[in-house]
Amino acid sequence: MPRFKHLKKTSLQALVHTTDLYSVLEDESSVASMPMGSERMEMRKRQMSVHQEAVSGTQAQQGVGNRGSNACCFCWCCCCSCSCLTVRNQDDERTRRSSNEIRGHGIPKWEDSPSPTLEDVYSWGQSFDTLMTTPAGRNAFREFLRTEFSEENMLFWMACEELKKEANKNVVEEKARLIYEDYISILSPKEVSLDSRVREVINRNMLEPSQRTFDDAQLQIYTLMHRDSYPRFMNSAVYKNLHQSLSESLAES
């Protein structure tokens, strides 16, 4: 806006200068009583030349001003915007890469463990705690939970166990964020069932995430699996088939 005012002022000054020049020249011509011959025509040509130069000078200044303004706008729009987009894209890519790396080192599809013995399988039927402390027991229980479309309960519990082992503060915060997105958020397809009190505790803890952010939620899900899923697991085909297979192998040997 200030540039426009300056150009407008320059144009007005040029126009005033040209008008004054006409007045002076006409006054001189009237005073000198210049004849209508070649001298009068020559004076008129000089007047027109002065006027054209003044107008051309004003247009040139306007053109330079507009080009400068457009150039600045072009540079600001393109250079600055591109730079901002580049930085933002790089930050987003680093965040996605970090999240994927942490997820990639998270819970395996199946835990490595030696094949369970008949005694192991029998002990699972005696104690839910024993079932949950052995990799083979967790694998068998996960297989059953998958048939009930509730595997997320075990995955959440295992994710909390992994979080407790982490010492790096930055990794703890990132893992806590991923656990929240995967299992706590109401927008997640793997959301676990928690009461409002526990959710409030989690939301407060997420202000400063730590290894113990989800302790209350983990205990609630553990209790849910113990009381609800575990009895059905003991009567399921998954458990019975495993028990029968090991019994037959032992009898054949």
XYZ file of N, CA and C in Angstrom:
759
model
N 0.818 -1.206 0.000
C 0.000 0.000 0.000
C 0.845 1.246 0.000
N 1.899 1.368 0.799
C 2.766 2.562 0.753
C 3.386 2.739 -0.612
N 3.768 1.654 -1.318
C 4.381 1.757 -2.653
C 3.372 2.353 -3.626
N 2.098 1.921 -3.516
C 1.066 2.423 -4.403
C 0.866 3.917 -4.192
N 0.851 4.344 -2.936
C 0.694 5.765 -2.650
C 1.843 6.570 -3.234
N 3.066 6.031 -3.158
C 4.240 6.735 -3.681
C 4.129 6.896 -5.185
N 3.697 5.817 -5.878
C 3.572 5.870 -7.338
C 2.479 6.855 -7.740
N 1.383 6.837 -6.989
C 0.291 7.752 -7.293
C 0.748 9.192 -7.118
N 1.520 9.440 -6.065
C 2.030 10.787 -5.811
C 2.967 11.209 -6.930
N 3.817 10.287 -7.401
C 4.755 10.594 -8.495
C 3.999 10.940 -9.761
N 2.934 10.177 -10.056
C 2.134 10.440 -11.256
C 1.493 11.815 -11.183
N 0.961 12.152 -10.023
C 0.337 13.470 -9.864
C 1.354 14.589 -10.032
N 2.570 14.381 -9.487
C 3.617 15.403 -9.618
C 3.989 15.607 -11.079
N 4.087 14.495 -11.816
C 4.436 14.605 -13.239
C 3.341 15.336 -13.997
N 2.078 15.004 -13.666
C 0.967 15.653 -14.349
C 0.930 17.135 -14.026
N 1.155 17.483 -12.768
C 1.185 18.893 -12.375
C 2.312 19.618 -13.078
N 3.491 18.959 -13.158
C 4.644 19.574 -13.824
C 4.336 19.832 -15.287
N 3.691 18.871 -15.937
C 3.367 19.028 -17.356
C 2.348 20.136 -17.548
N 1.332 20.186 -16.684
C 0.303 21.228 -16.776
C 0.908 22.607 -16.568
N 1.797 22.715 -15.567
C 2.477 23.996 -15.323
C 3.301 24.404 -16.523
N 3.932 23.407 -17.139
C 4.771 23.711 -18.296
C 3.925 24.248 -19.437
N 2.752 23.632 -19.638
C 1.842 24.145 -20.666
C 1.457 25.590 -20.383
N 1.146 25.854 -19.117
C 0.717 27.209 -18.747
C 1.811 28.224 -19.006
N 3.045 27.860 -18.604
C 4.167 28.779 -18.796
C 4.400 29.052 -20.263
N 4.400 27.958 -21.047
C 4.672 28.111 -22.480
C 3.587 28.919 -23.163
N 2.326 28.674 -22.774
C 1.248 29.440 -23.386
C 1.331 30.904 -22.996
N 1.717 31.142 -21.692
C 1.870 32.538 -21.271
C 2.966 33.223 -22.059
N 4.083 32.501 -22.237
C 5.187 33.089 -22.993
C 4.778 33.369 -24.432
N 4.012 32.420 -24.970
C 3.624 32.602 -26.377
C 2.674 33.790 -26.526
N 1.797 33.944 -25.497
C 0.865 35.078 -25.579
C 1.593 36.403 -25.392
N 2.602 36.374 -24.472
C 3.355 37.603 -24.243
C 4.161 37.982 -25.460
N 4.797 36.992 -26.070
C 5.654 37.253 -27.226
C 4.854 37.435 -28.485
N 3.501 37.144 -28.394
C 2.662 37.247 -29.595
C 3.275 36.485 -30.740
N 3.603 35.190 -30.437
C 4.262 34.357 -31.432
C 3.320 34.135 -32.605
N 3.821 34.214 -33.803
C 2.988 34.028 -34.990
C 2.569 32.570 -35.125
N 1.553 32.305 -35.995
C 1.021 30.959 -36.198
C 1.841 30.186 -37.210
N 3.031 30.565 -37.476
C 3.843 29.908 -38.484
C 4.660 28.772 -37.924
N 5.867 28.583 -38.497
C 6.719 27.445 -38.142
C 7.185 27.519 -36.697
N 7.408 28.702 -36.141
C 7.861 28.821 -34.763
C 6.790 28.331 -33.797
N 5.524 28.656 -34.097
C 4.427 28.204 -33.232
C 4.314 26.677 -33.280
N 4.467 26.083 -34.438
C 4.401 24.632 -34.582
C 5.561 23.956 -33.865
N 6.732 24.560 -33.949
C 7.899 23.996 -33.277
C 7.708 24.010 -31.766
N 7.130 25.082 -31.235
C 6.876 25.166 -29.811
C 5.875 24.096 -29.372
N 4.842 23.867 -30.190
C 3.848 22.846 -29.869
C 4.482 21.457 -29.840
N 5.409 21.184 -30.767
C 6.099 19.887 -30.791
C 6.906 19.669 -29.517
N 7.617 20.777 -29.083
C 8.415 20.653 -27.870
C 7.518 20.394 -26.660
N 6.334 21.042 -26.636
C 5.403 20.804 -25.543
C 4.955 19.341 -25.499
N 4.606 18.798 -26.677
C 4.166 17.402 -26.735
C 5.287 16.455 -26.348
N 6.515 16.772 -26.724
C 7.668 15.929 -26.396
C 7.890 15.879 -24.893
N 7.791 17.075 -24.249
C 7.962 17.132 -22.802
C 6.883 16.316 -22.102
N 5.648 16.418 -22.602
C 4.537 15.675 -21.991
C 4.741 14.163 -22.118
N 5.157 13.705 -23.301
C 5.370 12.272 -23.513
C 6.490 11.733 -22.637
N 7.569 12.523 -22.474
C 8.675 12.092 -21.623
C 8.221 11.956 -20.170
N 7.396 12.906 -19.730
C 6.914 12.851 -18.345
C 6.042 11.622 -18.116
N 5.131 11.352 -19.081
C 4.253 10.181 -18.954
C 5.052 8.894 -19.019
N 6.031 8.835 -19.944
C 6.859 7.628 -20.077
C 7.652 7.361 -18.812
N 8.183 8.437 -18.218
C 8.942 8.267 -16.982
C 8.081 7.719 -15.850
N 6.849 8.217 -15.769
C 5.934 7.735 -14.725
C 5.587 6.275 -14.925
N 5.305 5.879 -16.183
C 4.973 4.486 -16.473
C 6.144 3.562 -16.176
N 7.350 4.045 -16.486
C 8.536 3.224 -16.217
C 8.699 2.978 -14.727
N 8.467 4.036 -13.923
C 8.569 3.869 -12.472
C 7.518 2.897 -11.956
N 6.300 2.991 -12.514
C 5.244 2.072 -12.099
C 5.586 0.640 -12.467
N 6.148 0.458 -13.675
C 6.511 -0.890 -14.118
C 7.566 -1.505 -13.236
N 8.587 -0.719 -12.898
C 9.646 -1.226 -12.030
C 9.088 -1.564 -10.659
N 8.209 -0.663 -10.159
C 7.617 -0.911 -8.845
C 6.789 -2.175 -8.832
N 5.988 -2.382 -9.893
C 5.149 -3.579 -9.952
C 5.983 -4.832 -10.065
N 7.038 -4.767 -10.911
C 7.904 -5.938 -11.063
C 8.579 -6.267 -9.748
N 9.023 -5.219 -9.032
C 9.669 -5.474 -7.751
C 8.711 -6.089 -6.757
N 7.470 -5.552 -6.766
C 6.482 -6.095 -5.832
C 6.144 -7.528 -6.164
N 5.942 -7.804 -7.485
C 5.604 -9.164 -7.888
C 6.741 -10.117 -7.617
N 7.972 -9.615 -7.866
C 9.123 -10.486 -7.620
C 9.207 -10.858 -6.150
N 8.962 -9.848 -5.298
C 9.009 -10.146 -3.862
C 7.920 -11.134 -3.476
N 6.706 -10.897 -4.038
C 5.604 -11.804 -3.715
C 5.911 -13.204 -4.203
N 6.472 -13.282 -5.437
C 6.779 -14.597 -6.002
C 7.802 -15.326 -5.148
N 8.848 -14.579 -4.755
C 9.881 -15.211 -3.930
C 9.307 -15.644 -2.590
N 8.488 -14.793 -2.000
C 7.937 -15.135 -0.678
C 7.024 -16.341 -0.783
N 6.142 -16.316 -1.793
C 5.178 -17.418 -1.913
C 5.883 -18.724 -2.207
N 6.809 -18.689 -3.173
C 7.432 -19.936 -3.620
C 8.533 -20.398 -2.677
N 9.506 -19.504 -2.471
C 10.682 -19.910 -1.693
C 10.316 -20.230 -0.255
N 9.614 -19.297 0.394
C 9.296 -19.513 1.806
C 8.345 -20.674 1.989
N 7.313 -20.750 1.133
C 6.345 -21.837 1.261
C 6.999 -23.171 1.004
N 7.838 -23.218 -0.051
C 8.513 -24.479 -0.362
C 9.421 -24.899 0.784
N 10.116 -23.910 1.360
C 11.006 -24.231 2.475
C 10.218 -24.767 3.657
N 9.086 -24.122 3.957
C 8.261 -24.583 5.079
C 7.730 -25.978 4.831
N 7.267 -26.215 3.576
C 6.736 -27.538 3.252
C 7.823 -28.591 3.340
N 9.033 -28.228 2.882
C 10.133 -29.192 2.922
C 10.473 -29.570 4.350
N 10.586 -28.559 5.216
C 10.908 -28.826 6.623
C 9.813 -29.648 7.277
N 8.545 -29.280 7.002
C 7.424 -30.009 7.605
C 7.408 -31.456 7.136
N 7.625 -31.668 5.825
C 7.629 -33.034 5.298
C 8.760 -33.860 5.889
N 9.926 -33.221 6.063
C 11.055 -33.937 6.653
C 10.756 -34.324 8.099
N 10.137 -33.405 8.856
C 9.782 -33.712 10.248
C 8.765 -34.843 10.312
N 7.753 -34.784 9.425
C 6.732 -35.840 9.414
C 7.344 -37.179 9.060
N 8.277 -37.162 8.088
C 8.910 -38.417 7.675
C 9.748 -39.000 8.796
N 10.487 -38.138 9.525
C 11.284 -38.631 10.650
C 10.385 -39.224 11.734
N 9.246 -38.558 11.980
C 8.317 -39.070 13.001
C 7.750 -40.419 12.600
N 7.339 -40.539 11.321
C 6.793 -41.817 10.851
C 7.841 -42.909 10.901
N 9.080 -42.562 10.487
C 10.142 -43.565 10.491
C 10.449 -44.024 11.907
N 10.488 -43.073 12.845
C 10.749 -43.428 14.241
C 9.645 -44.315 14.796
N 8.388 -43.966 14.493
C 7.259 -44.761 14.990
C 7.277 -46.159 14.408
N 7.581 -46.253 13.109
C 7.615 -47.572 12.470
C 8.741 -48.429 13.027
N 9.885 -47.794 13.311
C 11.002 -48.553 13.877
C 10.642 -49.088 15.257
N 9.993 -48.257 16.068
C 9.604 -48.697 17.411
C 8.554 -49.795 17.323
N 7.592 -49.626 16.409
C 6.580 -50.668 16.236
C 7.223 -51.951 15.731
N 8.225 -51.804 14.842
C 8.880 -52.977 14.282
C 9.641 -53.780 15.318
N 10.107 -53.103 16.376
C 10.824 -53.794 17.449
C 9.908 -54.090 18.635
N 8.606 -54.038 18.405
C 7.650 -54.258 19.485
C 7.281 -55.718 19.637
N 5.989 -55.979 19.668
C 5.485 -57.316 19.964
C 5.576 -58.198 18.721
N 6.241 -59.341 18.806
C 6.323 -60.240 17.649
C 4.994 -60.925 17.396
N 4.844 -61.441 16.177
C 3.614 -62.164 15.858
C 3.447 -63.350 16.791
N 4.520 -64.114 16.969
C 4.540 -65.205 17.950
C 5.871 -65.162 18.671
N 5.851 -65.385 19.950
C 7.073 -65.367 20.746
C 7.861 -66.659 20.540
N 9.180 -66.500 20.470
C 10.043 -67.681 20.380
C 10.034 -68.411 21.717
N 9.804 -69.686 21.653
C 9.781 -70.480 22.891
C 9.899 -71.950 22.530
N 10.458 -72.742 23.429
C 10.497 -74.194 23.199
C 9.086 -74.762 23.239
N 8.914 -75.871 22.590
C 7.593 -76.517 22.595
C 7.206 -76.874 24.026
N 5.966 -76.620 24.387
C 5.552 -76.913 25.770
C 5.474 -78.419 26.016
N 5.716 -78.786 27.223
C 5.570 -80.190 27.624
C 4.153 -80.407 28.160
N 3.826 -81.662 28.376
C 2.509 -81.963 28.932
C 2.363 -81.355 30.323
N 3.458 -81.349 31.082
C 3.426 -80.743 32.413
C 3.152 -79.242 32.333
N 3.761 -78.589 31.314
C 3.517 -77.153 31.132
C 2.034 -76.885 30.874
N 1.489 -77.641 29.944
C 0.084 -77.434 29.585
C -0.826 -77.707 30.778
N -0.489 -78.709 31.537
C -1.283 -79.021 32.729
C -1.210 -77.870 33.743
N -0.020 -77.287 33.896
C 0.145 -76.188 34.863
C -0.636 -74.953 34.434
N -0.798 -74.754 33.129
C -1.592 -73.613 32.662
C -3.039 -73.727 33.149
N -3.506 -74.956 33.207
C -4.878 -75.151 33.668
C -5.044 -74.940 35.158
N -3.943 -74.925 35.899
C -4.006 -74.742 37.346
C -3.865 -73.282 37.764
N -3.215 -72.497 36.916
C -2.932 -71.109 37.318
C -2.842 -70.201 36.092
N -3.626 -69.139 36.115
C -3.557 -68.139 35.036
C -2.219 -67.407 35.071
N -1.690 -67.167 36.264
C -0.390 -66.498 36.385
C 0.702 -67.319 35.711
N 0.661 -68.630 35.898
C 1.652 -69.506 35.263
C 1.520 -69.458 33.749
N 0.295 -69.464 33.264
C 0.053 -69.351 31.822
C 0.678 -68.081 31.261
N 0.510 -66.966 31.965
C 0.956 -65.666 31.458
C 2.454 -65.442 31.622
N 3.129 -66.238 32.420
C 4.569 -66.039 32.628
C 5.430 -66.850 31.664
N 4.834 -67.716 30.860
C 5.614 -68.523 29.916
C 5.281 -68.116 28.485
N 6.295 -67.944 27.622
C 6.030 -67.578 26.227
C 5.115 -68.566 25.518
N 5.321 -69.866 25.744
C 4.468 -70.866 25.092
C 3.022 -70.728 25.555
N 2.835 -70.442 26.838
C 1.483 -70.247 27.361
C 0.821 -69.020 26.759
N 1.571 -67.935 26.630
C 1.006 -66.716 26.034
C 0.661 -66.947 24.566
N 1.502 -67.697 23.861
C 1.212 -67.991 22.457
C -0.094 -68.766 22.313
N -0.267 -69.784 23.158
C -1.494 -70.587 23.096
C -2.718 -69.740 23.451
N -2.572 -68.903 24.457
C -3.686 -68.059 24.880
C -4.018 -67.024 23.809
N -2.997 -66.475 23.154
C -3.222 -65.524 22.063
C -3.977 -66.179 20.917
N -3.613 -67.418 20.619
C -4.303 -68.132 19.543
C -5.792 -68.267 19.858
N -6.087 -68.565 21.113
C -7.495 -68.663 21.519
C -8.184 -67.297 21.451
N -7.543 -66.261 21.967
C -8.142 -64.922 21.956
C -8.424 -64.446 20.534
N -7.582 -64.864 19.612
C -7.803 -64.484 18.218
C -9.117 -65.066 17.702
N -9.451 -66.271 18.116
C -10.725 -66.872 17.685
C -11.919 -66.124 18.271
N -11.703 -65.421 19.363
C -12.773 -64.632 19.991
C -12.692 -63.151 19.624
N -11.777 -62.824 18.728
C -11.595 -61.437 18.284
C -11.293 -60.505 19.458
N -10.492 -60.991 20.374
C -10.104 -60.161 21.526
C -8.595 -60.235 21.785
N -7.832 -60.479 20.732
C -6.379 -60.577 20.879
C -5.769 -59.269 21.358
N -6.453 -58.150 21.118
C -5.906 -56.851 21.524
C -5.658 -56.775 23.023
N -6.406 -57.535 23.812
C -6.180 -57.527 25.265
C -4.787 -58.048 25.616
N -4.410 -59.150 24.987
C -3.073 -59.703 25.218
C -1.994 -58.791 24.643
N -2.242 -58.244 23.461
C -1.260 -57.358 22.829
C -1.023 -56.113 23.681
N -2.082 -55.569 24.240
C -1.939 -54.400 25.108
C -1.141 -54.756 26.356
N -1.461 -55.872 26.975
C -0.750 -56.288 28.183
C 0.737 -56.480 27.894
N 1.053 -57.098 26.763
C 2.453 -57.331 26.392
C 3.165 -56.019 26.066
N 2.464 -55.085 25.431
C 3.057 -53.779 25.122
C 3.419 -53.034 26.403
N 2.570 -53.153 27.409
C 2.864 -52.520 28.704
C 4.090 -53.151 29.359
N 4.234 -54.474 29.213
C 5.410 -55.152 29.754
C 6.684 -54.673 29.061
N 6.607 -54.487 27.751
C 7.767 -53.986 27.006
C 8.105 -52.558 27.419
N 7.093 -51.751 27.658
C 7.314 -50.362 28.070
C 8.061 -50.293 29.396
N 7.762 -51.200 30.309
C 8.413 -51.204 31.623
C 9.909 -51.504 31.524
N 10.320 -52.174 30.455
C 11.732 -52.542 30.294
C 12.562 -51.413 29.682
N 11.901 -50.391 29.152
C 12.599 -49.328 28.432
C 13.149 -48.280 29.397
N 14.409 -47.875 29.173
C 15.053 -46.885 30.040
C 15.205 -45.520 29.369
N 15.275 -45.494 28.031
C 15.459 -44.240 27.311
C 14.189 -43.398 27.375
N 14.314 -42.173 27.881
C 13.141 -41.321 28.104
C 12.403 -41.023 26.808
N 13.143 -40.718 25.737
C 12.504 -40.403 24.461
C 11.756 -41.604 23.899
N 12.356 -42.778 24.028
C 11.704 -43.995 23.538
C 10.475 -44.315 24.383
N 10.582 -44.089 25.685
C 9.433 -44.311 26.574
C 8.254 -43.441 26.137
N 8.525 -42.171 25.874
C 7.456 -41.257 25.464
C 6.841 -41.689 24.141
N 7.683 -42.111 23.199
C 7.171 -42.538 21.894
C 6.377 -43.831 22.009
N 6.869 -44.780 22.791
C 6.138 -46.037 22.982
C 4.805 -45.796 23.688
N 4.811 -44.914 24.670
C 3.565 -44.592 25.372
C 2.549 -43.983 24.414
N 3.028 -43.123 23.541
C 2.127 -42.503 22.559
C 1.538 -43.560 21.624
N 2.371 -44.489 21.175
C 1.897 -45.535 20.269
C 0.907 -46.466 20.967
N 1.183 -46.805 22.223
C 0.250 -47.650 22.979
C -1.096 -46.947 23.118
N -1.044 -45.653 23.401
C -2.293 -44.891 23.533
C -3.058 -44.898 22.215
N -2.366 -44.649 21.117
C -3.025 -44.618 19.811
C -3.595 -45.979 19.430
N -2.868 -47.048 19.748
C -3.265 -48.388 19.312
C -4.343 -49.026 20.181
N -4.322 -48.737 21.491
C -5.191 -49.498 22.399
C -6.101 -48.661 23.302
N -5.819 -47.377 23.448
C -6.617 -46.543 24.353
C -7.565 -45.624 23.584
N -7.102 -45.085 22.477
C -7.912 -44.150 21.702
C -9.227 -44.788 21.250
N -10.309 -44.021 21.375
C -11.617 -44.533 20.946
C -11.699 -44.649 19.425
N -10.730 -44.075 18.718
C -10.709 -44.155 17.258
C -9.990 -45.399 16.756
N -9.338 -46.110 17.651
C -8.562 -47.282 17.243
C -9.456 -48.514 17.116
N -9.258 -49.315 16.065
C -10.014 -50.570 15.940
C -9.578 -51.604 16.968
N -8.442 -51.371 17.631
C -7.942 -52.304 18.648
C -8.130 -51.759 20.068
N -9.059 -50.848 20.238
C -9.300 -50.255 21.559
C -9.693 -51.330 22.571
N -9.075 -51.288 23.743
C -9.424 -52.220 24.818
C -10.505 -51.601 25.699
N -11.207 -52.454 26.426
C -12.325 -51.995 27.253
C -11.830 -51.561 28.634
N -11.936 -50.261 28.913
C -11.497 -49.694 30.191
C -12.594 -48.808 30.761
N -12.669 -48.736 32.078
C -13.678 -47.859 32.675
C -13.192 -46.410 32.667
N -14.107 -45.497 32.969
C -13.808 -44.065 32.876
C -12.734 -43.632 33.871
N -12.710 -44.250 35.042
C -11.712 -43.870 36.049
C -10.304 -44.139 35.539
N -10.104 -45.321 34.957
C -8.777 -45.681 34.449
C -8.394 -44.785 33.277
N -9.343 -44.455 32.447
C -9.050 -43.569 31.316
C -8.609 -42.189 31.797
N -9.236 -41.694 32.835
C -8.831 -40.401 33.392
C -7.409 -40.464 33.940
N -7.078 -41.569 34.583
C -5.716 -41.743 35.106
C -4.712 -41.744 33.961
N -5.033 -42.451 32.889
C -4.132 -42.509 31.733
C -3.942 -41.124 31.133
N -5.022 -40.390 30.967
C -4.928 -39.055 30.376
C -4.044 -38.135 31.217
N -4.119 -38.255 32.520
C -3.233 -37.453 33.385
C -1.783 -37.914 33.239
N -1.597 -39.225 33.205
C -0.235 -39.756 33.098
C 0.426 -39.406 31.769
N -0.379 -39.264 30.723
C 0.176 -38.977 29.398
C 0.760 -37.573 29.301
N 0.481 -36.725 30.286
C 1.106 -35.402 30.302
C 2.608 -35.529 30.508
N 3.021 -36.543 31.257
C 4.437 -36.859 31.447
C 4.585 -38.383 31.404
N 4.639 -38.959 30.217
C 4.652 -40.422 30.082
C 5.857 -41.061 30.781
N 5.622 -42.230 31.347
C 6.685 -42.995 31.999
C 6.423 -44.477 31.772
N 7.309 -45.314 32.324
C 7.138 -46.758 32.192
C 5.868 -47.247 32.888
N 5.338 -46.463 33.821
C 4.173 -46.878 34.613
C 2.884 -46.164 34.198
N 2.887 -45.565 33.047
C 1.724 -44.796 32.601
C 0.453 -45.634 32.544
N 0.581 -46.900 32.140
C -0.606 -47.729 31.906
C -0.788 -48.825 32.960
N -0.180 -48.678 34.114
C -0.250 -49.739 35.130
C -1.687 -50.088 35.516
N -2.508 -49.078 35.780
C -3.897 -49.336 36.174
C -4.667 -50.032 35.054
N -4.440 -49.574 33.836
C -5.132 -50.175 32.689
C -4.659 -51.605 32.460
N -3.359 -51.836 32.611
C -2.827 -53.185 32.421
C -3.422 -54.162 33.437
N -3.530 -53.716 34.677
C -4.119 -54.568 35.713
C -5.589 -54.870 35.416
N -6.307 -53.862 34.935
C -7.726 -54.076 34.632
C -7.906 -55.077 33.487
N -7.078 -54.992 32.467
C -7.171 -55.928 31.342
C -6.720 -57.322 31.771
N -5.703 -57.394 32.600
C -5.243 -58.690 33.119
C -6.372 -59.372 33.901
N -7.056 -58.603 34.731
C -8.173 -59.147 35.514
C -9.314 -59.589 34.602
N -9.575 -58.804 33.565
C -10.623 -59.156 32.607
C -10.310 -60.477 31.915
N -9.072 -60.653 31.473
C -8.693 -61.906 30.808
C -8.783 -63.081 31.775
N -8.377 -62.834 33.012
C -8.400 -63.907 34.018
C -9.830 -64.376 34.301
N -10.716 -63.434 34.499
C -12.084 -63.787 34.899
C -12.971 -64.183 33.720
N -12.713 -63.597 32.562
C -13.626 -63.783 31.433
C -13.083 -64.762 30.385
N -11.885 -64.530 29.909
C -11.350 -65.321 28.796
C -10.706 -66.628 29.243
N -10.030 -66.601 30.364
C -9.286 -67.789 30.819
C -10.179 -69.019 31.028
N -11.336 -68.909 31.689
C -12.187 -70.096 31.843
C -12.623 -70.682 30.501
N -12.911 -69.832 29.546
C -13.311 -70.334 28.225
C -12.132 -70.976 27.511
N -10.940 -70.422 27.737
C -9.743 -71.019 27.135
C -9.560 -72.456 27.609
N -9.781 -72.695 28.878
C -9.606 -74.038 29.432
C -10.579 -75.046 28.821
N -11.713 -74.579 28.343
C -12.709 -75.456 27.724
C -12.687 -75.384 26.196
N -11.703 -74.670 25.651
C -11.660 -74.464 24.202
C -10.981 -75.615 23.481
N -11.206 -75.666 22.177
C -10.558 -76.678 21.344
C -9.053 -76.439 21.292
N -8.621 -75.197 21.383
C -7.187 -74.884 21.341
C -6.467 -75.595 22.483
N -6.969 -75.438 23.680
C -6.322 -76.059 24.846
C -6.480 -77.579 24.828
N -7.667 -78.074 24.541
C -7.914 -79.515 24.569
C -7.099 -80.246 23.504
N -7.014 -79.673 22.311
C -6.245 -80.314 21.242
C -4.757 -80.356 21.586
N -4.242 -79.260 22.164
C -2.840 -79.236 22.557
C -2.572 -80.273 23.644
N -3.437 -80.357 24.611
C -3.284 -81.333 25.700
C -3.341 -82.756 25.154
N -4.286 -83.035 24.262
C -4.426 -84.372 23.694
C -3.224 -84.741 22.839
N -2.729 -83.787 22.047
C -1.582 -84.063 21.182
C -0.352 -84.432 21.998
N -0.099 -83.696 23.047
C 1.062 -83.980 23.890
C 0.888 -85.292 24.649
N -0.332 -85.596 25.053
C -0.590 -86.864 25.754
C -0.332 -88.045 24.828
N -0.763 -87.948 23.591
C -0.547 -89.028 22.627
C 0.936 -89.189 22.306
N 1.638 -88.068 22.172
C 3.079 -88.149 21.891
C 3.811 -88.817 23.040
N 3.413 -88.499 24.244
C 4.047 -89.104 25.409
C 3.746 -90.600 25.471
N 2.518 -90.996 25.128
C 2.144 -92.414 25.162
C 2.900 -93.208 24.105
N 3.122 -92.616 22.942
C 3.828 -93.311 21.864
C 5.305 -93.500 22.194
N 5.836 -92.542 22.927
C 7.251 -92.656 23.276
C 7.455 -93.682 24.389
